[in-house]
Coordinates of C-alpha atoms in Angstrom, one line a residue:
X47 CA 30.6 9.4 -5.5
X48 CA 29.5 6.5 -3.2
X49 CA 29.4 3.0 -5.2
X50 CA 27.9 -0.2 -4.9
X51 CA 28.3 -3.4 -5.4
X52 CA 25.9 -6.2 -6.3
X53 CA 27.1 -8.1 -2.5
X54 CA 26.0 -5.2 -0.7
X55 CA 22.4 -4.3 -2.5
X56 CA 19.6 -5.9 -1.9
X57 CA 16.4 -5.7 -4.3
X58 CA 12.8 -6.2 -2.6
X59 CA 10.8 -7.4 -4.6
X60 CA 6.7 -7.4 -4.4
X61 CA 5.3 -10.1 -2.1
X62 CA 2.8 -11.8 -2.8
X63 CA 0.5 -10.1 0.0
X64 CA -2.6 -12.3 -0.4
X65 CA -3.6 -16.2 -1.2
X66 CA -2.6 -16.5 -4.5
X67 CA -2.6 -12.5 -6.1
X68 CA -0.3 -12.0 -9.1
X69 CA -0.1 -8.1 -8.6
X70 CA 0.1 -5.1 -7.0
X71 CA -0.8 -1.5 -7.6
X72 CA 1.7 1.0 -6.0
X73 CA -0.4 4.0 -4.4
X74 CA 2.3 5.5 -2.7
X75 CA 6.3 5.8 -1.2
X76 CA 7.2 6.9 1.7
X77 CA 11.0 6.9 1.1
X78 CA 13.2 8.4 -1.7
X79 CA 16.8 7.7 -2.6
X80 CA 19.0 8.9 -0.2
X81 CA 17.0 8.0 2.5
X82 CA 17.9 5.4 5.4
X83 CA 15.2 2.9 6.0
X84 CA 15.6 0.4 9.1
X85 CA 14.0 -3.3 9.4
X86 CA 10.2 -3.6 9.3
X87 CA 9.8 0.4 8.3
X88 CA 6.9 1.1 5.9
X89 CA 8.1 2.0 2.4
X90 CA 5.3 2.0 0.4
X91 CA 1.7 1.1 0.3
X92 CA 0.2 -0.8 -2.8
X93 CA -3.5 -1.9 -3.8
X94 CA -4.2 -5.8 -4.6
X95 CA -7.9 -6.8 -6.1
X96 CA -8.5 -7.2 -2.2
X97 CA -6.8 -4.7 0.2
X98 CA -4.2 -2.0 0.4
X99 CA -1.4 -3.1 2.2
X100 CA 1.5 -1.3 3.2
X101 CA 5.2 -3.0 2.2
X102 CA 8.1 -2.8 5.3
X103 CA 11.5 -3.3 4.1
X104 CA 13.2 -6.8 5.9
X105 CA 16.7 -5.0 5.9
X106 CA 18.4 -2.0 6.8
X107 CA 20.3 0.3 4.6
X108 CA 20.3 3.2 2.0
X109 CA 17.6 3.4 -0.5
X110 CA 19.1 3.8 -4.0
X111 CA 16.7 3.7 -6.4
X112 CA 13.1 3.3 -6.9
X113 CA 12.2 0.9 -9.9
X114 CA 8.5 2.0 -10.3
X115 CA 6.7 5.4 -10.1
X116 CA 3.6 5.5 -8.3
X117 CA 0.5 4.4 -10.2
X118 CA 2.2 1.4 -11.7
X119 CA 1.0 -2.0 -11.3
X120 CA 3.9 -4.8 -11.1
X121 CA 3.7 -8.4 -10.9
X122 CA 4.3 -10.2 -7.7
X123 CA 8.3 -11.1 -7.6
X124 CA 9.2 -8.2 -9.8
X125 CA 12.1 -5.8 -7.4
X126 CA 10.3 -2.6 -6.8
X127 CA 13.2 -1.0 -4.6
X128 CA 17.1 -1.6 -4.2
X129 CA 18.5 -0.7 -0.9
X130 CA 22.2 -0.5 -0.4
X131 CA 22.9 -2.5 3.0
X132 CA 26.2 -1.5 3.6
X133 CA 24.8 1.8 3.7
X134 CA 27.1 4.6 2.5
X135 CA 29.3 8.0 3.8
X136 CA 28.0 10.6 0.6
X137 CA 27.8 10.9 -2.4
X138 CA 24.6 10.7 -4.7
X139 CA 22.1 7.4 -4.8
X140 CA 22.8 5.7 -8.7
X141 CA 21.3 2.8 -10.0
X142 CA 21.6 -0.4 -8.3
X143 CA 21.6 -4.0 -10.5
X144 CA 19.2 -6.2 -10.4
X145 CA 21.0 -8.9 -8.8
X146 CA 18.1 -10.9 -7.5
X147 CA 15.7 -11.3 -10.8
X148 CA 16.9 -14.4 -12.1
X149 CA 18.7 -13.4 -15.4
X150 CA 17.7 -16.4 -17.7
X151 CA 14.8 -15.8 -20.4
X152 CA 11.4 -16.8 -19.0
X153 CA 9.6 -19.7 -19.6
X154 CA 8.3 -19.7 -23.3
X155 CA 9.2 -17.2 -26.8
X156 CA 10.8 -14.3 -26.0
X157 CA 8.5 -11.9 -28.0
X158 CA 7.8 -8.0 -27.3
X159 CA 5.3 -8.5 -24.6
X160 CA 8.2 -10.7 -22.5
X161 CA 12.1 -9.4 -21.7
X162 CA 14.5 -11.7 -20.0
X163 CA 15.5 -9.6 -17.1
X164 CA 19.0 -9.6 -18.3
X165 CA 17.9 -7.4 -21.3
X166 CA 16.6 -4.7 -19.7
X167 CA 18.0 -1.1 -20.6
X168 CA 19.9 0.9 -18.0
X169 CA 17.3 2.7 -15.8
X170 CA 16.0 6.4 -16.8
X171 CA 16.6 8.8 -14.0
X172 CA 15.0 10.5 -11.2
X173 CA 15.1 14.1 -11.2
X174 CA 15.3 15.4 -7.5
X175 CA 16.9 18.7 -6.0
X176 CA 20.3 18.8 -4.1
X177 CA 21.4 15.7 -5.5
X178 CA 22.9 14.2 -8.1
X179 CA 20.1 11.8 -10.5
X180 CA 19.1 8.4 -8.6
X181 CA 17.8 6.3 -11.1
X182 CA 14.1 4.5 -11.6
X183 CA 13.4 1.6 -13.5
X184 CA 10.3 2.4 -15.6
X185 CA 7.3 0.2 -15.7
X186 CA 7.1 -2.5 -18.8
X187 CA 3.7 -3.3 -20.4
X188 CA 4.2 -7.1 -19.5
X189 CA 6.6 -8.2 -16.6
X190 CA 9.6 -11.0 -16.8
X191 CA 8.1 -14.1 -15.1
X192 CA 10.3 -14.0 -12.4
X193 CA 10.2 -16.4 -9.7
X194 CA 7.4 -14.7 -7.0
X195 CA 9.5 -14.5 -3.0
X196 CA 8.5 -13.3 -0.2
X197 CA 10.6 -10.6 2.0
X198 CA 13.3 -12.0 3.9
X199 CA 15.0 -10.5 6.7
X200 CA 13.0 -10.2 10.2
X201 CA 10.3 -12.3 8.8
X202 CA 7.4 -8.9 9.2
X203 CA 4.5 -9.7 7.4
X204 CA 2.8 -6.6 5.7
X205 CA 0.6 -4.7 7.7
X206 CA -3.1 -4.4 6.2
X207 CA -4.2 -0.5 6.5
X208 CA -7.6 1.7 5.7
X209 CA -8.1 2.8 2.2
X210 CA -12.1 3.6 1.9
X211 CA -14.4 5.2 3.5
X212 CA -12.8 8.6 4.8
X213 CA -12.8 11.7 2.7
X214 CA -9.2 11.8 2.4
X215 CA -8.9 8.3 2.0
X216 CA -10.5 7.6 -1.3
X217 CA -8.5 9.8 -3.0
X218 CA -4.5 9.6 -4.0
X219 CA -2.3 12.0 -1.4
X220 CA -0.8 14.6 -2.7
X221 CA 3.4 13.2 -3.2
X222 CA 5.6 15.2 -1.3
X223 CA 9.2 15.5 -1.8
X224 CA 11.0 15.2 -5.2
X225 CA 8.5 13.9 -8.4
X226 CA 9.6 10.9 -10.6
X227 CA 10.1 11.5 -13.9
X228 CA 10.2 8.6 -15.9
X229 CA 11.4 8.1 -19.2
X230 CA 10.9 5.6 -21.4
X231 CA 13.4 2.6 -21.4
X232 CA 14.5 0.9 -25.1
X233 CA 13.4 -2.3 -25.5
X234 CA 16.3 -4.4 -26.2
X235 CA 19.7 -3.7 -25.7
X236 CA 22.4 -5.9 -28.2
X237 CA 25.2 -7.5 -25.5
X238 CA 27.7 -6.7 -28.1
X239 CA 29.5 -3.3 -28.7
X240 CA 29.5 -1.8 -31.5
X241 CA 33.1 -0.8 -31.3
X242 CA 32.2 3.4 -31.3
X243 CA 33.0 4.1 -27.8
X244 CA 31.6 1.2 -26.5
X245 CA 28.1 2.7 -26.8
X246 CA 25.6 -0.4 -27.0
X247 CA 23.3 -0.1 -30.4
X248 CA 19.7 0.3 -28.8
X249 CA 16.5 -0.5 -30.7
X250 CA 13.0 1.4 -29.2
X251 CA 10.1 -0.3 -28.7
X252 CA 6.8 1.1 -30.5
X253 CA 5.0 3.5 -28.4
X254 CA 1.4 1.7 -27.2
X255 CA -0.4 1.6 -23.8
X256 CA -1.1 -2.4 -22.2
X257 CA -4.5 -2.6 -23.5
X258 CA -3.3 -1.7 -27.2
X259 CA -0.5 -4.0 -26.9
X260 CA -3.1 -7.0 -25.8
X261 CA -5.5 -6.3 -28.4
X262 CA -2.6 -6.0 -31.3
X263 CA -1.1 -9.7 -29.6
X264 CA -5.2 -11.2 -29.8
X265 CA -5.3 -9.8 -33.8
X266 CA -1.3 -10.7 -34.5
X267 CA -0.5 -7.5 -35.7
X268 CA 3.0 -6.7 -35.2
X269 CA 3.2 -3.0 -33.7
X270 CA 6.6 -2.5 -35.2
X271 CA 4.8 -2.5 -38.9
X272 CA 2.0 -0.4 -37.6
X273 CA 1.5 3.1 -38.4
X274 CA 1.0 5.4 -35.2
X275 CA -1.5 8.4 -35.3
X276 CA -1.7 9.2 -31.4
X277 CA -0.2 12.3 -30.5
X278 CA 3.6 11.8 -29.8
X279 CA 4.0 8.9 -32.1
X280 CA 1.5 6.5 -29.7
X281 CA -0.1 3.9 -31.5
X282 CA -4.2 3.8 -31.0
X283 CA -6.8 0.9 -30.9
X284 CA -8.2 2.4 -34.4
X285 CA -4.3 1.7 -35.7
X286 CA -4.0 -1.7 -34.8
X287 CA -7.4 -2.5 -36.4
X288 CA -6.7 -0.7 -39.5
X289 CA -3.3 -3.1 -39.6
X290 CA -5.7 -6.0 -38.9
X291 CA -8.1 -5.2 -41.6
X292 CA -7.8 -7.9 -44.6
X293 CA -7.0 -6.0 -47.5
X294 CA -9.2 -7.0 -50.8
X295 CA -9.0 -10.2 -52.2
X296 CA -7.5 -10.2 -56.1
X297 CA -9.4 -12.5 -58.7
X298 CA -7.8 -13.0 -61.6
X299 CA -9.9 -13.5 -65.0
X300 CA -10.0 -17.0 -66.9
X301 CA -8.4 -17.4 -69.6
X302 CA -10.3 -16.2 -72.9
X303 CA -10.0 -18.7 -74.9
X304 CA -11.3 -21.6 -72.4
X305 CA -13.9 -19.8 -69.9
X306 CA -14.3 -22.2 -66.9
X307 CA -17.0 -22.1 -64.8
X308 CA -15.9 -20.2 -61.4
X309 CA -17.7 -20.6 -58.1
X310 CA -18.8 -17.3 -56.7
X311 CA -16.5 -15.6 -54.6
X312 CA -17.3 -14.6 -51.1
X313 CA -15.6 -11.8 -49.5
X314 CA -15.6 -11.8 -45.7
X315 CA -17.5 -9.3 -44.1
X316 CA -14.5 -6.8 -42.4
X317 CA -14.4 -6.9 -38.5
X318 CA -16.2 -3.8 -37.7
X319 CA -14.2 -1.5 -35.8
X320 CA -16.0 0.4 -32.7
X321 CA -15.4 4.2 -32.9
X322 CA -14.7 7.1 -30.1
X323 CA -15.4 10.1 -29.5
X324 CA -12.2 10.6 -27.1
X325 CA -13.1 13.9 -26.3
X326 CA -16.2 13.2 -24.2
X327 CA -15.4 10.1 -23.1
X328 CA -13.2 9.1 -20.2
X329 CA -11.5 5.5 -19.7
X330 CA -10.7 4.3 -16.4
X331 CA -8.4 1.4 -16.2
X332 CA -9.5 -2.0 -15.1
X333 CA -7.0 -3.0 -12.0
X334 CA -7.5 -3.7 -8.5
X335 CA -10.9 -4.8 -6.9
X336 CA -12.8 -3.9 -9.9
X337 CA -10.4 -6.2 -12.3
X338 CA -11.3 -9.1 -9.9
X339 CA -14.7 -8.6 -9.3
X340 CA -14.5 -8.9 -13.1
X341 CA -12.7 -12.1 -13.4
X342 CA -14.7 -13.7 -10.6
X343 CA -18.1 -13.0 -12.2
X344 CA -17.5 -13.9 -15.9
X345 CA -15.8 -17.4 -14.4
X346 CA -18.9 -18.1 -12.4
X347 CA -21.4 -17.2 -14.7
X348 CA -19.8 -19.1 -17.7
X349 CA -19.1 -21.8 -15.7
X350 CA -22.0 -22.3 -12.9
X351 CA -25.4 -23.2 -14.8
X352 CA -27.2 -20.2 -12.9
X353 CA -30.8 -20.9 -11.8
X354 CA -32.5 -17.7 -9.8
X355 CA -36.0 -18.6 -8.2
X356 CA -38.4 -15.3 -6.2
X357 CA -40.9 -15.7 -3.7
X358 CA -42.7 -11.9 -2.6
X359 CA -43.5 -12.4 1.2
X360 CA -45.0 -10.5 4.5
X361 CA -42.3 -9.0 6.9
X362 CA -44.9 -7.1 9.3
X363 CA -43.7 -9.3 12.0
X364 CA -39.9 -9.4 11.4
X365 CA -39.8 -5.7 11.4
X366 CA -42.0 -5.4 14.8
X367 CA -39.7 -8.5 16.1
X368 CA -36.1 -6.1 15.0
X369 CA -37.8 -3.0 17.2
X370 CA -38.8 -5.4 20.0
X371 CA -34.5 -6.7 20.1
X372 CA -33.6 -3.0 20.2
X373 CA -34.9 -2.5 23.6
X374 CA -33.6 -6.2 25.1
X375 CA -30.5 -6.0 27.2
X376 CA -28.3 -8.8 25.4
X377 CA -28.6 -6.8 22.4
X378 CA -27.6 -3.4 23.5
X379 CA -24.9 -1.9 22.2
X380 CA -25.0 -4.1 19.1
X381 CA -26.4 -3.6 15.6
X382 CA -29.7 -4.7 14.9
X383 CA -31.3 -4.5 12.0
X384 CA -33.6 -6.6 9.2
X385 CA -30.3 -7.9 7.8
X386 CA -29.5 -9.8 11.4
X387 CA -32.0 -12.2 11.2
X388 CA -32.9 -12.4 7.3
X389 CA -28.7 -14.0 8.2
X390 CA -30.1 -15.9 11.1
X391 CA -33.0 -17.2 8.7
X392 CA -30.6 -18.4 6.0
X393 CA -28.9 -20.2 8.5
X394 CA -31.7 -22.2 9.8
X395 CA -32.9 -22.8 6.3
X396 CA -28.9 -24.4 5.9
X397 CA -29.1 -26.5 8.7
X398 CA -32.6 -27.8 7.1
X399 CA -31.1 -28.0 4.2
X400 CA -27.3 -28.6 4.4
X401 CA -26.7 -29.8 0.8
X402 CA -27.3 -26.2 0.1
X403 CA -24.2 -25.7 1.3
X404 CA -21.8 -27.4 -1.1
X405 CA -19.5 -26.7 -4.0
X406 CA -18.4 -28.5 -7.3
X407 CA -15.1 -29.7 -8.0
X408 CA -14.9 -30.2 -11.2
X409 CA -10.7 -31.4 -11.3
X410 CA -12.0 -34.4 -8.9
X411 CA -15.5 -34.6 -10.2
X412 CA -16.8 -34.2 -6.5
X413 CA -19.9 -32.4 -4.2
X414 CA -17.9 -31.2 -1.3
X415 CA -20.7 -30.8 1.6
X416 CA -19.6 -28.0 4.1
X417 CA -20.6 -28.7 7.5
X418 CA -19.8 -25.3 8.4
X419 CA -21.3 -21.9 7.1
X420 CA -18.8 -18.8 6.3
X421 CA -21.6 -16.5 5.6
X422 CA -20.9 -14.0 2.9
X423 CA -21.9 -10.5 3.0
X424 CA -21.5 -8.4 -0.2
X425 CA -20.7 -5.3 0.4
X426 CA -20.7 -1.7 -1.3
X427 CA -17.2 0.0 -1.0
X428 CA -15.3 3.2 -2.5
X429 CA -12.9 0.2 -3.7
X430 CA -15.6 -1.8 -5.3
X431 CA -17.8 -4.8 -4.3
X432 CA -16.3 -7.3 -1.8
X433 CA -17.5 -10.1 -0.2
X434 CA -15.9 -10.9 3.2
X435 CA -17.4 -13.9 5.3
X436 CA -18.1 -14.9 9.2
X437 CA -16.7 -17.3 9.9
X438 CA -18.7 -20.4 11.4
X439 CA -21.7 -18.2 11.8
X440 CA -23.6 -21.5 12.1
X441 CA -22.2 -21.7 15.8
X442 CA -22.7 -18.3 16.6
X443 CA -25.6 -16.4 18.7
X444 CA -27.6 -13.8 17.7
X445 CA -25.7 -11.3 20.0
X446 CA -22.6 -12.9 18.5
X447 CA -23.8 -12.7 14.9
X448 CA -25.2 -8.8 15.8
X449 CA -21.3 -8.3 16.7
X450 CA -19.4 -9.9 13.7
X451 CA -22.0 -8.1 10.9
X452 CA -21.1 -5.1 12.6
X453 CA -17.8 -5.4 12.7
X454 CA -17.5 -6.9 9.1
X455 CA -19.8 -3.9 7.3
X456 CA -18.4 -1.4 8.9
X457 CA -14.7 -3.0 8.0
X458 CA -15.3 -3.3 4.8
X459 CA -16.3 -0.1 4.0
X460 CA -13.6 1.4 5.6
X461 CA -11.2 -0.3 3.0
X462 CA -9.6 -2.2 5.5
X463 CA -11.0 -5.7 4.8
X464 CA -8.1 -8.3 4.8
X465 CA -7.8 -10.9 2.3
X466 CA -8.6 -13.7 4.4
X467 CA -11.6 -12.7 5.3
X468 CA -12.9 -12.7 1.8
X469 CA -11.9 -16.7 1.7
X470 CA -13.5 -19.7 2.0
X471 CA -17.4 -18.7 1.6
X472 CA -19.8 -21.1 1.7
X473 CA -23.0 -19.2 1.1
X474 CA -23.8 -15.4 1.1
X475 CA -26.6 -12.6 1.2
X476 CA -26.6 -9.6 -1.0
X477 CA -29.1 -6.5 0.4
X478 CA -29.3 -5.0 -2.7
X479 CA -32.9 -3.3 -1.1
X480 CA -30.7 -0.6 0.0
X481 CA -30.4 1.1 -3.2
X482 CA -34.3 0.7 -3.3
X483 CA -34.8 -2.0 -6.1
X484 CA -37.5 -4.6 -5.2
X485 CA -35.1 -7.8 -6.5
X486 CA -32.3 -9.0 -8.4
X487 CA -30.9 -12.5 -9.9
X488 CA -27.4 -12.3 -8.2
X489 CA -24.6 -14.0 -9.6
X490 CA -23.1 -16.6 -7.1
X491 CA -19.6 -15.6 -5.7
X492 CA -17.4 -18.4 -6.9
X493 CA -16.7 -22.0 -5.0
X494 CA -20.3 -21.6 -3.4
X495 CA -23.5 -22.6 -4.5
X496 CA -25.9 -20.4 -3.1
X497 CA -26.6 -16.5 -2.8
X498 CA -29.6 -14.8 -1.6
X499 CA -30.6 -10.9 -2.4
X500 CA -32.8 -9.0 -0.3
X501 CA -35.1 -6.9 -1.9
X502 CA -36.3 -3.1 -0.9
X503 CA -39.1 -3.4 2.4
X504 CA -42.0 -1.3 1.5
X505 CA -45.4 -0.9 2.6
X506 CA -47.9 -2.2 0.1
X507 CA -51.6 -3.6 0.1
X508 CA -51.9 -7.4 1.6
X509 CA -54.4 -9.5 2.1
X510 CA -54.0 -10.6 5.9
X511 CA -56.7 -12.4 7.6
X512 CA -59.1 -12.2 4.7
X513 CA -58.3 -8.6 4.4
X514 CA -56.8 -5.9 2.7
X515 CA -54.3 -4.1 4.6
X516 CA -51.1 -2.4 4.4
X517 CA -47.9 -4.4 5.2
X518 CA -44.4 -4.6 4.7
X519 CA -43.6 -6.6 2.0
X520 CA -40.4 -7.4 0.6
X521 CA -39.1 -9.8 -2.6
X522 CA -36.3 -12.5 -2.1
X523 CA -34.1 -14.4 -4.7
X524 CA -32.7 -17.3 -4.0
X525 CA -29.9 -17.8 -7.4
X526 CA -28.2 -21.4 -6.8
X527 CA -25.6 -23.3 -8.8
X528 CA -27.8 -25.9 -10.8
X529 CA -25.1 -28.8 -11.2
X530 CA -25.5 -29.7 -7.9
X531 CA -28.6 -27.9 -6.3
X532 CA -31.7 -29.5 -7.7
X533 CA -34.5 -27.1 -7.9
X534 CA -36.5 -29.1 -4.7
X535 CA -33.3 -28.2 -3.1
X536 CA -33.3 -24.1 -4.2
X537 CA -37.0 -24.2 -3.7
X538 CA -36.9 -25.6 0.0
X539 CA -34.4 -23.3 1.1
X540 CA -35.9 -20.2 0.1
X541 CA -39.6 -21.2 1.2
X542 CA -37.6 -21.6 4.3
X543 CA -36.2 -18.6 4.5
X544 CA -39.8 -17.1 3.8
X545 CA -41.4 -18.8 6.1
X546 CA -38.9 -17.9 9.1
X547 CA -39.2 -14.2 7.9
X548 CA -43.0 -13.9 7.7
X549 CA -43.0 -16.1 11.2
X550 CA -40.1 -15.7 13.2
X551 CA -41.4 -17.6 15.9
X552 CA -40.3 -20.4 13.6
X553 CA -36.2 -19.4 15.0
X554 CA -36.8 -21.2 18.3
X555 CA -39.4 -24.0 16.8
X556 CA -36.8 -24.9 14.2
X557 CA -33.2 -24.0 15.2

């Protein structure tokens, strides 16, 4: 059997493949032990809140094991694969050491939720036919906090790919080859023998998913005290609030003889604990796009004093103006639609009103004016909402404009949005009129100040010279970060947007 020392393994460890992620989902692998990868060959794709990205490996070699299953999320800097680059002539793939995780304890108590790496327990295995058991590290609930780096080798960045739109696309792909069976890995494993053998003494870890292990750390319940009832010894939500649960206070009685006056005694009202019917209800876990999207919003609504203002307006001529730019030459070819120049509105109304386009930084206690625009469009996707940007639209034509939306809808949707262009927004334009809703009060996307949703165009009775007729009518909000946009501000910038939409003459007169 073929082995390996720690000079001629190298661990790859998940890069961090945007500005600032701090984790990965792995989809899928394309190699298994056994197999020889070369530099810059794909080994596995993984899912960040903002794209899925596939991984190439910087070195050549023999892959030996694979430390996570697919499905698992790992933190950036965590080794994900060991690859044996001195290669080898047979025998079967075993489990290679960790040599790159730095072995000291992380920064902080060493508690259940946190391992030094050096404490980790030898690898399960991986079951696979025709050869011997490679080994797979299996997933932990909370990673070490290892030292993020990137790939090092050729220097091959990872190559952003579609996950979205397509049929086949939105859904996992079938594994082929041999499937990972993980086992689950004690806890802590004592350094010292305990002379029988020289078998180490291993102590298991309580049986709880991530979520359960959070919300036992929030109440400071101790899982090891806690009583599991989940099938297979698991311990539930319900458990760990039934640990939580202050048991009954005990009064004891004044003595007889000398009664003194007691104050009443208030028992606290117990924590009321949510039930669920687990068999009609499904959880899905929050990761990904979704578990951003998430964080984004609750920071920018709890932070950014939120003012949303409406104005319900005329859009006859816009609409007769869009079918008119269909038929012109410059345009053909390109996408035109209401949403091209509701985005070539907005950016008059900016260059009006540029102290719309701003931000607050709170650290230096600044208004940082933009004289650019990165205008964000938020977009539906099988992954979730994003919001990627154009950048300097404000220099753009409308031809030019036509071009990028296209390109940047149609992008999006097809999963293959890279992280950059969801940074550095400035302002942005939600159409949520194409679910058929007349208006919303959007939330703004964080670091701008401004959004503006598009309601549903419909044909309704309006008075138009002094009569009653029917027109296309349409709602706009304008929501705007109040610390620094005054409400003259919001309220000039959406009357201008109005005013451009129910006139569009008003694009030459005022651009």
């Amino acid at each position: 059997m073929t082995t390996m020392t720690e000079a001629s393994v190298r661990e790859f460890k998940m890069p961090d493949v945007g500005e600032g992620l701090t984790e990965a989902e792995i989809l899928k692998w394309y190699v298994q032990p056994g197999d020889t990868v070369t530099d810059g060959q794909v080994v596995c794709e993984v899912e960040t809140a903002k794209a899925a990205v596939e991984l190439p490996i910087p070195y050549d070699g023999v892959v030996r094991a694979l430390h996570f299953p697919e499905g698992t999320t790992v933190d950036v800097g965590m080794s994900i694969i060991a690859v044996d680059v001195a290669g080898g002539t047979g025998g079967a793939p075993v489990a290679a050491p960790i040599a790159e995780v730095p072995a000291q304890a992380p920064a902080g108590p060493v508690g259940p939720e946190q391992k030094p790496a050096a404490a980790r327990a030898e690898a399960p295995q991986i079951e696979a036919p025709q050869i011997e058991a490679p080994q797979i590290e299996a997933p932990r609930a909370a990673a070490p906090q290892a030292e993020a780096a990137k790939p090092v080798g050729s220097g091959r960045q990872p190559v952003l790919v579609g996950y979205g739109v397509a049929a086949s696309s939105t859904k996992r792909r079938p594994r082929k080859g041999p499937e990972i069976a993980v086992s689950r890995v004690p806890d802590t494993i004592q350094t010292e023998l305990n002379g029988h053998g020289g078998a180490p003494a291993v102590k298991e870890r309580p049986l709880a998913k991530p979520p359960v292990r959070k919300l036992a750390k929030d109440l400071g319940v101790d899982l090891a005290t806690v009583v599991p009832s989940g099938p297979d010894g698991i311990i539930t939500r319900e458990d760990v609030h039934a640990a939580a649960a202050p048991a009954a206070p005990v009064t004891q009685a004044a003595p007889v003889a000398e009664p003194v006056p007691q104050a009443p005694v208030t028992t606290p009202a117990a924590v009321p604990v949510p039930s669920y019917d687990t068999a009609r209800e499904t959880r899905i876990p929050v990761k990904g796009v979704r578990k951003a999207t998430a964080a984004a919003m609750v920071g920018s609504a709890f932070t950014a004093p939120h003012v949303t203002e409406f104005v319900t307006i005329d859009v006859t001529r816009t609409l007769k103006l869009v079918e008119e730019l269909k038929q012109d030459k410059d345009m053909q070819g390109l996408r035109v639609n209401p949403l091209l120049l509701i985005a070539r509105a907005l950016l008059v109304a900016v260059k009006r009103n540029p102290e719309i386009n701003a931000s607050w930084d709170e650290a230096a206690q600044e208004i940082v004016v933009k004289h650019y625009v990165n205008l964000g469009i938020a977009a539906a996707t099988p992954r979730g909402l994003l919001v990627p940007n154009i950048k300097d639209a404000h220099a753009k034509t409308l031809p030019q404009l036509a071009e990028s939306l296209g390109e940047l809808v149609s992008t999006a949707r097809e999963g293959r949005t890279s992280p950059a262009a969801m940074q550095g927004g400035t302002v942005t334009i939600t159409n949520v009129g194409v679910f058929g809703v007349d208006t919303g009060t959007p939330i703004l996307n964080p670091g701008e100040s401004a959004i503006l949703a598009i309601g549903a165009i419909k044909l309704q009775p309006w008075v138009h010279k002094g009569k009653v007729k029917p027109r296309q009518v349409t709602t706009l909000a304008l929501s705007f970060d109040h610390r620094l946009v005054d409400g003259e501000l919001g309220s000039k910038v959406l009357a201008d947007v109005a005013a451009i939409l129910e006139q569009p003459k008003k694009l030459i007169t005022w651009s």
